[in-house]
PDB file of C-alpha atoms in Angstrom:
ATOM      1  CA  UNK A 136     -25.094 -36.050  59.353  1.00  0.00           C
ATOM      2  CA  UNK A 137     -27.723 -38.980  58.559  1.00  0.00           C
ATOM      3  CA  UNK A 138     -31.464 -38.757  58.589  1.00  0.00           C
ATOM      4  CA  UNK A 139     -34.284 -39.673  61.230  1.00  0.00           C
ATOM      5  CA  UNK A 140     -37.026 -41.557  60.101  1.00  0.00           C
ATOM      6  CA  UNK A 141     -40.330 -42.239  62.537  1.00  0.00           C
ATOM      7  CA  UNK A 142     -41.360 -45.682  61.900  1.00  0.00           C
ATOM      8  CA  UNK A 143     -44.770 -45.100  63.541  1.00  0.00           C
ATOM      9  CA  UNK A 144     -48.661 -44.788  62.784  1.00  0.00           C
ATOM     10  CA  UNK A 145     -50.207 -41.957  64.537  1.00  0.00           C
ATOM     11  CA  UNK A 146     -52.036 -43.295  67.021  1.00  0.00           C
ATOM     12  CA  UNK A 147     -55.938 -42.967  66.116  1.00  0.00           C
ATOM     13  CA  UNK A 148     -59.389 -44.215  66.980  1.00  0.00           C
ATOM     14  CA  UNK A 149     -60.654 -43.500  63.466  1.00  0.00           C
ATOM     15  CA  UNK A 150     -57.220 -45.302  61.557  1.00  0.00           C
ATOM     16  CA  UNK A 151     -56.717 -47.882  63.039  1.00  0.00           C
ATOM     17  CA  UNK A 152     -56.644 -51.899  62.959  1.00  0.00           C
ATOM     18  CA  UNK A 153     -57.317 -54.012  65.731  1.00  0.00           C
ATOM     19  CA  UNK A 154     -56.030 -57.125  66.686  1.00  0.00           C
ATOM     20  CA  UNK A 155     -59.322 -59.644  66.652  1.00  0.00           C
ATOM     21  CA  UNK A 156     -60.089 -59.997  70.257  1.00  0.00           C
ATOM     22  CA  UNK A 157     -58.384 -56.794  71.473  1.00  0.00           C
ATOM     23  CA  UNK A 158     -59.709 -53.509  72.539  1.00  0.00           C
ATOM     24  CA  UNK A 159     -60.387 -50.594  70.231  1.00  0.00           C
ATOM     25  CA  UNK A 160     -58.396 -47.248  71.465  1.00  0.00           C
ATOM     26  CA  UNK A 161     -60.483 -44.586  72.670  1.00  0.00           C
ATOM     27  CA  UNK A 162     -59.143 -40.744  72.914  1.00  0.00           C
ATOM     28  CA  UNK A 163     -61.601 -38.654  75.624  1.00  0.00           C
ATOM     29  CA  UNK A 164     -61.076 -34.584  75.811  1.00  0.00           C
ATOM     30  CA  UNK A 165     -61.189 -33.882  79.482  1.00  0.00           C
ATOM     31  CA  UNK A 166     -59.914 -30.317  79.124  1.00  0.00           C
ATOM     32  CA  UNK A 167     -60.280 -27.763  76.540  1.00  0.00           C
ATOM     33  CA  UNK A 168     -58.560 -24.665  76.111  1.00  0.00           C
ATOM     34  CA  UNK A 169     -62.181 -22.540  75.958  1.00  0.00           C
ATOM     35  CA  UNK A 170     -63.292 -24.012  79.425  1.00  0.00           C
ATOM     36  CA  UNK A 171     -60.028 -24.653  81.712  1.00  0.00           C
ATOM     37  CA  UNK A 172     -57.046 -22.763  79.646  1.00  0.00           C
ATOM     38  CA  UNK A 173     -55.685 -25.572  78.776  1.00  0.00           C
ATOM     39  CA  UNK A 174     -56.183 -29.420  76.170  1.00  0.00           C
ATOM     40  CA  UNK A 175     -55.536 -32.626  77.522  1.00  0.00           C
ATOM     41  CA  UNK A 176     -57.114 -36.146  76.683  1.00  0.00           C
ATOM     42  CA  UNK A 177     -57.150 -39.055  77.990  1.00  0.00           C
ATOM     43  CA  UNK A 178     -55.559 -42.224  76.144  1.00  0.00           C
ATOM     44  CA  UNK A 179     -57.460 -45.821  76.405  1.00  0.00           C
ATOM     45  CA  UNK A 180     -55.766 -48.491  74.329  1.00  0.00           C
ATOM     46  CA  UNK A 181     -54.466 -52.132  74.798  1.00  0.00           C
ATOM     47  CA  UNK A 182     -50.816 -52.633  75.408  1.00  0.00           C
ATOM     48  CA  UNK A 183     -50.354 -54.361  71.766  1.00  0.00           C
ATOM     49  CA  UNK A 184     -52.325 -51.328  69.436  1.00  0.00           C
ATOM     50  CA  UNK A 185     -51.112 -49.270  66.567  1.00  0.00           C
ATOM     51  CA  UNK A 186     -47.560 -49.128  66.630  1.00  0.00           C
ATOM     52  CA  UNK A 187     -46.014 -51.294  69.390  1.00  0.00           C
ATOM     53  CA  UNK A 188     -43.492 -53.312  70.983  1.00  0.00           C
ATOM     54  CA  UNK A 189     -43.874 -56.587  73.177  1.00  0.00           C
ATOM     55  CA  UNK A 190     -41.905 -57.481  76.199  1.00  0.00           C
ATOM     56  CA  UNK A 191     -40.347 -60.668  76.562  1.00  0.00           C
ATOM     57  CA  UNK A 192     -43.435 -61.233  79.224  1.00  0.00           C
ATOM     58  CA  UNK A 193     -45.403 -61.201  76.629  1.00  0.00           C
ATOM     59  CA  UNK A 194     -45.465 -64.858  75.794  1.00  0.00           C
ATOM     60  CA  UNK A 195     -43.225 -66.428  78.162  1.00  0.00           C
ATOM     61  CA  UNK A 196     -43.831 -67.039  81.829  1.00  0.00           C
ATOM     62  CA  UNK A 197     -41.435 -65.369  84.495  1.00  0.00           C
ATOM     63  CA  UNK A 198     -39.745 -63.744  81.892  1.00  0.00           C
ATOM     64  CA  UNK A 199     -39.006 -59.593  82.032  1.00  0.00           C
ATOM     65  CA  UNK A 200     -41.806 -57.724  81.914  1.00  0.00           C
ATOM     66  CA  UNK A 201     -41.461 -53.952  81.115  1.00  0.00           C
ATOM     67  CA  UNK A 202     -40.872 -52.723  83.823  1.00  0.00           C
ATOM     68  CA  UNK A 203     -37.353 -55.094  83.915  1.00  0.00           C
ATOM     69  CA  UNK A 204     -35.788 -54.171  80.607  1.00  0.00           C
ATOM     70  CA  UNK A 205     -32.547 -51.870  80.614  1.00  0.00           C
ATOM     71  CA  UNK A 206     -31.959 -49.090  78.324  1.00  0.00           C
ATOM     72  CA  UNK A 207     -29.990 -50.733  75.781  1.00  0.00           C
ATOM     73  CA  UNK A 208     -32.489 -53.462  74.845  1.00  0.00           C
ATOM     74  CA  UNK A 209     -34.561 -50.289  73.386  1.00  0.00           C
ATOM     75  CA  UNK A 210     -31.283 -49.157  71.056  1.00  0.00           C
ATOM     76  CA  UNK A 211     -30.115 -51.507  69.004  1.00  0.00           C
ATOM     77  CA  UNK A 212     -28.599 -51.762  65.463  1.00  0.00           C
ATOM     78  CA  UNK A 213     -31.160 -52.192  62.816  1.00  0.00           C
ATOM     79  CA  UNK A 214     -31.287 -53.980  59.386  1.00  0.00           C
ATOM     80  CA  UNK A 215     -34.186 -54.556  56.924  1.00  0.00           C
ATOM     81  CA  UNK A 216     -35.294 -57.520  54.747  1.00  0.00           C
ATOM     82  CA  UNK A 217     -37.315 -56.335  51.714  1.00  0.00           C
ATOM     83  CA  UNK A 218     -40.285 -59.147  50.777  1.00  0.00           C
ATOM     84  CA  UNK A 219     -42.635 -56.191  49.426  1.00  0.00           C
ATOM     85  CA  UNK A 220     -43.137 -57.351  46.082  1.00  0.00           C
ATOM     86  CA  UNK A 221     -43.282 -61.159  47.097  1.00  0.00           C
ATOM     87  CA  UNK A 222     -45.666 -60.589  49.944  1.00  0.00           C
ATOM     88  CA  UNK A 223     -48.142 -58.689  47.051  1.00  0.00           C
ATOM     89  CA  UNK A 224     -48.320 -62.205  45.440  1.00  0.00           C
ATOM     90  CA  UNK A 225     -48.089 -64.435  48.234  1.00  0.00           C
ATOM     91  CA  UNK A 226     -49.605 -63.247  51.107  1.00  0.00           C
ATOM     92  CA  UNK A 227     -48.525 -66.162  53.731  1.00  0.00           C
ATOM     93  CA  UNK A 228     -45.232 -65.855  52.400  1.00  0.00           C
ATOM     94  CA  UNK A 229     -42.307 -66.834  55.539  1.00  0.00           C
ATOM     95  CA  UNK A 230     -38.825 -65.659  55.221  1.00  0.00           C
ATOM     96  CA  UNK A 231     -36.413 -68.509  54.903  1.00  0.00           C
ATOM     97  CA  UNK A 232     -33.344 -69.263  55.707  1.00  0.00           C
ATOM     98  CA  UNK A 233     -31.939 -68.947  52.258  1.00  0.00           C
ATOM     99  CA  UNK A 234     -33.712 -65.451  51.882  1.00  0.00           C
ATOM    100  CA  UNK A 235     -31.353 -64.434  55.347  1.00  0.00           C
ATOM    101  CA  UNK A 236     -28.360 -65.997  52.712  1.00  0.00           C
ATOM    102  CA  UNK A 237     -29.314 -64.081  49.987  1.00  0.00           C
ATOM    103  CA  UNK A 238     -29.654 -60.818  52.458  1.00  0.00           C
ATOM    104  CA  UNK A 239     -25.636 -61.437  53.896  1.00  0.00           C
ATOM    105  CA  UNK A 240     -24.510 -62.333  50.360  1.00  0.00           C
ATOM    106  CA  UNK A 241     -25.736 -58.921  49.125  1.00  0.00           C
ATOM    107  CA  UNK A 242     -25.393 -56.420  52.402  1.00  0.00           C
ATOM    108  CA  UNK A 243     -22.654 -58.284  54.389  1.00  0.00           C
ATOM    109  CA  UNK A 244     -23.259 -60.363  57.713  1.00  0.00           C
ATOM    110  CA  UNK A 245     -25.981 -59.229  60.022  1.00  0.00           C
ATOM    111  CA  UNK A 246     -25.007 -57.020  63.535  1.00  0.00           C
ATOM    112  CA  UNK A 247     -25.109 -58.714  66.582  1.00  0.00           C
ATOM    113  CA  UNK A 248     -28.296 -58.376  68.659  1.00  0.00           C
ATOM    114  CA  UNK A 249     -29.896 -56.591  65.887  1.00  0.00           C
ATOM    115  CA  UNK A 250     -33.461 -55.241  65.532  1.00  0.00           C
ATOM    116  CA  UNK A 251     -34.082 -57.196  62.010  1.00  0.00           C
ATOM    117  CA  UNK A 252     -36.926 -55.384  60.474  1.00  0.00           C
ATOM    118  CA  UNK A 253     -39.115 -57.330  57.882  1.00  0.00           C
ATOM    119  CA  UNK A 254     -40.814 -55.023  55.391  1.00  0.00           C
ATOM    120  CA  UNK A 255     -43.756 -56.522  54.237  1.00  0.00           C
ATOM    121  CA  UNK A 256     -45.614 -52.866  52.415  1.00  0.00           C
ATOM    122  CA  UNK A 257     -48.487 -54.119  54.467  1.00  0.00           C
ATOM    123  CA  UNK A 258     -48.508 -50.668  55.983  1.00  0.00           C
ATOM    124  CA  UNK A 259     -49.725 -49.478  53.014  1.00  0.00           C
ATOM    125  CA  UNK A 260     -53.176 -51.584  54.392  1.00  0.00           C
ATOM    126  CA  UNK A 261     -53.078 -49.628  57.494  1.00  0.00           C
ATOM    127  CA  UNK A 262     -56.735 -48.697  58.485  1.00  0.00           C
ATOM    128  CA  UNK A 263     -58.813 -51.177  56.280  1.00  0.00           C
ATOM    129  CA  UNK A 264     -60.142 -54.392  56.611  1.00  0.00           C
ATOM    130  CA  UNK A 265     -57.008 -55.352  54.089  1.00  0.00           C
ATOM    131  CA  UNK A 266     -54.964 -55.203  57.209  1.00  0.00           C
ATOM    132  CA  UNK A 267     -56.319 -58.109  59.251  1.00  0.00           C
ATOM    133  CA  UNK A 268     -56.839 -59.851  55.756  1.00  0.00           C
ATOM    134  CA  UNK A 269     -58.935 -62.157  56.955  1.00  0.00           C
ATOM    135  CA  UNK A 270     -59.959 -65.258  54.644  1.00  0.00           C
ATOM    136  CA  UNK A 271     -62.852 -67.180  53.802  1.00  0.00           C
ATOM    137  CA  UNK A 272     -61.364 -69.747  56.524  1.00  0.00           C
ATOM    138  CA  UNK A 273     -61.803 -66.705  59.659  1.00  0.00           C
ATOM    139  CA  UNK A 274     -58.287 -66.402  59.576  1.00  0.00           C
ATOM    140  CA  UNK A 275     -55.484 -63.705  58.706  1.00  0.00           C
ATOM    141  CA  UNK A 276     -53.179 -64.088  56.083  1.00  0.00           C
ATOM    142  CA  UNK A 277     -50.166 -62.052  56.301  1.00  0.00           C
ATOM    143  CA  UNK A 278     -46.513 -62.481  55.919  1.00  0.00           C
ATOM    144  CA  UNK A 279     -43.823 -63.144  58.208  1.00  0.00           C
ATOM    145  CA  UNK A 280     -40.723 -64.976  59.374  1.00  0.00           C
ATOM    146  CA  UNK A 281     -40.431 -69.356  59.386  1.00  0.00           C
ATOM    147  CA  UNK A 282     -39.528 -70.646  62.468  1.00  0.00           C
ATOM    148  CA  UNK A 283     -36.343 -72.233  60.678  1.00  0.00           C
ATOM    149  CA  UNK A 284     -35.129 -67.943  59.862  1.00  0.00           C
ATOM    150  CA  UNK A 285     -35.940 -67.635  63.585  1.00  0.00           C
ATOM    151  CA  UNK A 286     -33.845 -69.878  64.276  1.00  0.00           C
ATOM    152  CA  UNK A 287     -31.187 -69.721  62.393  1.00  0.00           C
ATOM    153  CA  UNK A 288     -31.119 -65.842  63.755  1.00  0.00           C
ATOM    154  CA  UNK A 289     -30.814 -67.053  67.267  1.00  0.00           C
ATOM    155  CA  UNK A 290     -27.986 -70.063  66.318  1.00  0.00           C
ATOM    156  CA  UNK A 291     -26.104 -66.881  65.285  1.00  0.00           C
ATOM    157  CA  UNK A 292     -26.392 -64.213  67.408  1.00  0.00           C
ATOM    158  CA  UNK A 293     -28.131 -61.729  65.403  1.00  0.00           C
ATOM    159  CA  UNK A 294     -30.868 -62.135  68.289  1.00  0.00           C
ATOM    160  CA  UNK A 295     -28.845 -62.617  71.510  1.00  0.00           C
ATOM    161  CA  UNK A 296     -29.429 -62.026  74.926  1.00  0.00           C
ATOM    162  CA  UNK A 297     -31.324 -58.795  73.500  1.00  0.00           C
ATOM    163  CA  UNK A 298     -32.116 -57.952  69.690  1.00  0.00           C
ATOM    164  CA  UNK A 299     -36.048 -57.501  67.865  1.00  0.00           C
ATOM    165  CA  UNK A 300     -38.000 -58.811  65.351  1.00  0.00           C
ATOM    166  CA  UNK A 301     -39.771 -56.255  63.599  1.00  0.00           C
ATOM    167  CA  UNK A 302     -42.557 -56.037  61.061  1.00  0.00           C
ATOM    168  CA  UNK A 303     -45.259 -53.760  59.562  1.00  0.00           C
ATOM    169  CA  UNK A 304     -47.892 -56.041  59.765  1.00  0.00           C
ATOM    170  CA  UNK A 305     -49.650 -57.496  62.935  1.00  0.00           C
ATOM    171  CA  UNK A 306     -46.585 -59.941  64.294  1.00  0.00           C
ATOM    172  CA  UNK A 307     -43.613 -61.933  62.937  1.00  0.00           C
ATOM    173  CA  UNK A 308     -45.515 -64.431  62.602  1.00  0.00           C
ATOM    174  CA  UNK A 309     -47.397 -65.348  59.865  1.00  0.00           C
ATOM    175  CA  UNK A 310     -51.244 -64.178  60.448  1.00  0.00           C
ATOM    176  CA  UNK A 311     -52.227 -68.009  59.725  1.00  0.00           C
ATOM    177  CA  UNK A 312     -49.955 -69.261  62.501  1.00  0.00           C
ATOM    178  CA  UNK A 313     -52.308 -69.254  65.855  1.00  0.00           C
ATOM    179  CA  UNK A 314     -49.722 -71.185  68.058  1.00  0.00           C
ATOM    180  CA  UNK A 315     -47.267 -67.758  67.513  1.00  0.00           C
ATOM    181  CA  UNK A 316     -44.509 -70.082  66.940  1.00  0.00           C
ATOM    182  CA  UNK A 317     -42.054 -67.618  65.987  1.00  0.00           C
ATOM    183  CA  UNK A 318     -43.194 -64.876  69.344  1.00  0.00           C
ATOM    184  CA  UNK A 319     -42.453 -67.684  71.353  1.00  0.00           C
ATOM    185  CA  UNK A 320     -38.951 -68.061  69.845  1.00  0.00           C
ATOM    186  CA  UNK A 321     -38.581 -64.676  69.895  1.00  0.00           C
ATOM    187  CA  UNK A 322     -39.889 -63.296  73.510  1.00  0.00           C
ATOM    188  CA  UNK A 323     -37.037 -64.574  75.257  1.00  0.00           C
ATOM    189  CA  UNK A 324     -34.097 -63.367  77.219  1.00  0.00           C
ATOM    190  CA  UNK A 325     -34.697 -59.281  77.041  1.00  0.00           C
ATOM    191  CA  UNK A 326     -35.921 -59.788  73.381  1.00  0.00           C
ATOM    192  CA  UNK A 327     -38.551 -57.113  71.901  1.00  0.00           C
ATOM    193  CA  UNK A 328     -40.768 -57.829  68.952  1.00  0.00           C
ATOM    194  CA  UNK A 329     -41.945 -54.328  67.087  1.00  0.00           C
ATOM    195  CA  UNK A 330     -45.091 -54.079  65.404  1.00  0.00           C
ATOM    196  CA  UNK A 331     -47.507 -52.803  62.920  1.00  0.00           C
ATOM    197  CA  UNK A 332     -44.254 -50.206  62.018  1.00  0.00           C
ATOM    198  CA  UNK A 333     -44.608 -47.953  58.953  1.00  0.00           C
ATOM    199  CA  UNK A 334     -41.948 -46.413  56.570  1.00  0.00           C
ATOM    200  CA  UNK A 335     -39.774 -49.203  56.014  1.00  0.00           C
ATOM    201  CA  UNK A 336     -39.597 -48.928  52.416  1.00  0.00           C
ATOM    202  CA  UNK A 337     -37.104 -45.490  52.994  1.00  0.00           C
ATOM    203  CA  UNK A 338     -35.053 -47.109  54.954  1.00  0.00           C
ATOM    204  CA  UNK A 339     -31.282 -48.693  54.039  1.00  0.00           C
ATOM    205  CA  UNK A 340     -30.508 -52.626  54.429  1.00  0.00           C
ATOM    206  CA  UNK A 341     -28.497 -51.958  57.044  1.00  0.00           C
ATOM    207  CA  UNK A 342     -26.412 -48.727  58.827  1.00  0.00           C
ATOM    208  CA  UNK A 343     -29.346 -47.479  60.868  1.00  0.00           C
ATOM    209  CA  UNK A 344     -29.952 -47.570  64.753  1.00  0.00           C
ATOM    210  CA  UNK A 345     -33.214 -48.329  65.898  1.00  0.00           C
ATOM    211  CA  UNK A 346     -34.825 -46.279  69.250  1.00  0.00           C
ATOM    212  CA  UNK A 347     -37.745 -47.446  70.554  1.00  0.00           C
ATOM    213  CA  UNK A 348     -39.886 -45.465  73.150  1.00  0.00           C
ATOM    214  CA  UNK A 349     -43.316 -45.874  74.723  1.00  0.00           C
ATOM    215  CA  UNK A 350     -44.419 -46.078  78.103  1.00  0.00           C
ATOM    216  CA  UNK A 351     -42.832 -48.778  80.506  1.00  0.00           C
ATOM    217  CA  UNK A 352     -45.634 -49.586  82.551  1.00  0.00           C
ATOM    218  CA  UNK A 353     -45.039 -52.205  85.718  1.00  0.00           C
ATOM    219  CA  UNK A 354     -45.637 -55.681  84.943  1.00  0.00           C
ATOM    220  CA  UNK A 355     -46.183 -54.426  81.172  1.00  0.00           C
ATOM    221  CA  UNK A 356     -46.557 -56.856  78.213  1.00  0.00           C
ATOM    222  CA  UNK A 357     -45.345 -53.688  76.054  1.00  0.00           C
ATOM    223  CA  UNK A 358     -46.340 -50.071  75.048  1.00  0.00           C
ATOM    224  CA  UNK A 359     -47.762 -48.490  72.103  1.00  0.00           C
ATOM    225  CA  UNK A 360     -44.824 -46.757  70.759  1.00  0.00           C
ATOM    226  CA  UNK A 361     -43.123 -44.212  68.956  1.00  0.00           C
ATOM    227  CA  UNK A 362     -40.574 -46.518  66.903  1.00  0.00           C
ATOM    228  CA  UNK A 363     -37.132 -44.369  65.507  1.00  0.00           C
ATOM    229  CA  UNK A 364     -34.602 -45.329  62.975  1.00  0.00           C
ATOM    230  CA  UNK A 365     -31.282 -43.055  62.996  1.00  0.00           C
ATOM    231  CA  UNK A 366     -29.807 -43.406  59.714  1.00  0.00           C
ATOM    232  CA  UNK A 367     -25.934 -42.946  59.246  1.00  0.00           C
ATOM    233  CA  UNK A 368     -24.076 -41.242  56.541  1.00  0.00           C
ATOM    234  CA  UNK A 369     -23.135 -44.103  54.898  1.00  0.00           C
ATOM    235  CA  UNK A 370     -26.086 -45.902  54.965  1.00  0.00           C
ATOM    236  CA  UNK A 371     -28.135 -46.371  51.182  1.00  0.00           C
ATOM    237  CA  UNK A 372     -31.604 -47.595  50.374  1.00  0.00           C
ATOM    238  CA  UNK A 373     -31.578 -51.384  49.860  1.00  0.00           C
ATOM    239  CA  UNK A 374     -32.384 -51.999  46.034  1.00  0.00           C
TER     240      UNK A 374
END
């Protein structure tokens, strides 16, 4: 039997990093267990905070919202790119093509519609202004993929008709890069990205399923999430 590993930040109005621009979460008690026998809360938070996934609506007009997604885009084969020690260095450092070379040369070619997971250690930031890294220029720096890697994903079929990006920082893209390039690439088709993810470093290369939940809300851009990677027997940390 493999493992199961939760690829998710709680979701918390005192932990958290927002987005510049978006709405802070907010957690109300309604009910307590003293006064009406029983706890609830309610939940107030953007579509895109904490822990997330984007709908192909997202950034591109007409295309499926939410609501308009099947089951199996949220399932999908999973496989992680290691730039950890890199990123430390350089933080606007975008995966290449030769760095997807290097990745097949080493783990074997990549699944087909994949959920290709980019593991920055920027969850490590997770909280602190460090997250957002914002520079003297009012703009993030973090890393991500090049639009060429995008590409060359899509050219062959390792993001298909469905498949993810996925990072632990704010979005595939770099954090310099306002035009999203690479979301607009990406959110396509039934294509998901995952965000702001956690726990990647315990994860294999590759020999993992991915299960993403969350609410699907009609018309949705995407849900906060709880983000799940099923890891099989034979899968082994990537080096």
């Amino acid at each position: 039997m493999g493992s199961v590993h939760i690829l998710s930040h709680p979701l918390s109005t005192t932990r958290v990093s927002v987005f510049p621009g978006d709405p802070p979460p907010r957690l109300d008690t309604v009910c307590t267990l003293a006064e009406d026998g029983y706890y609830l809360r309610t939940v107030t938070v953007g579509e895109h905070t904490g822990t997330h996934w984007g709908a192909p609506a997202h950034f591109t007009d007409g295309a499926a919202a939410a609501h308009e997604l099947l089951a199996e885009d949220f399932v999908l084969p999973g496989v992680v790119i290691d730039i950890a020690e890199r990123a430390a260095a350089e933080h606007d450092y975008a995966v290449t093509v030769a760095d997807l070379l290097e990745w097949q040369d080493r783990h074997g070619p990549f699944p087909v519609e994949a959920a290709v997971l980019l593991h920055t250690g920027w969850d490590i930031r997770w909280g602190t202004d460090d997250f957002a890294n914002l520079g003297p220029d009012g703009r993030m720096h973090h890393p991500g993929f090049s639009v060429e890697a995008v590409h060359w994903l899509l050219d062959h079929d390792v993001l298909g008709h469905r498949g993810a990006l996925g990072t632990d920082a704010f979005s595939p893209d770099l954090g310099v890069d306002d035009t999203f390039a690479v979301s607009k690439l990406l959110y396509r088709e039934h294509r998901l990205s995952l965000e702001i993810l956690t726990g990647l470093a315990a994860l294999p290369a590759r020999g993992f399923t991915v299960v993403v939940g969350g609410f699907v809300s009609e018309h949705g851009s995407g849900s906060p999430a709880s983000i799940y990677a099923l890891v099989d027997q034979t899968g082994h940390r990537h080096e």
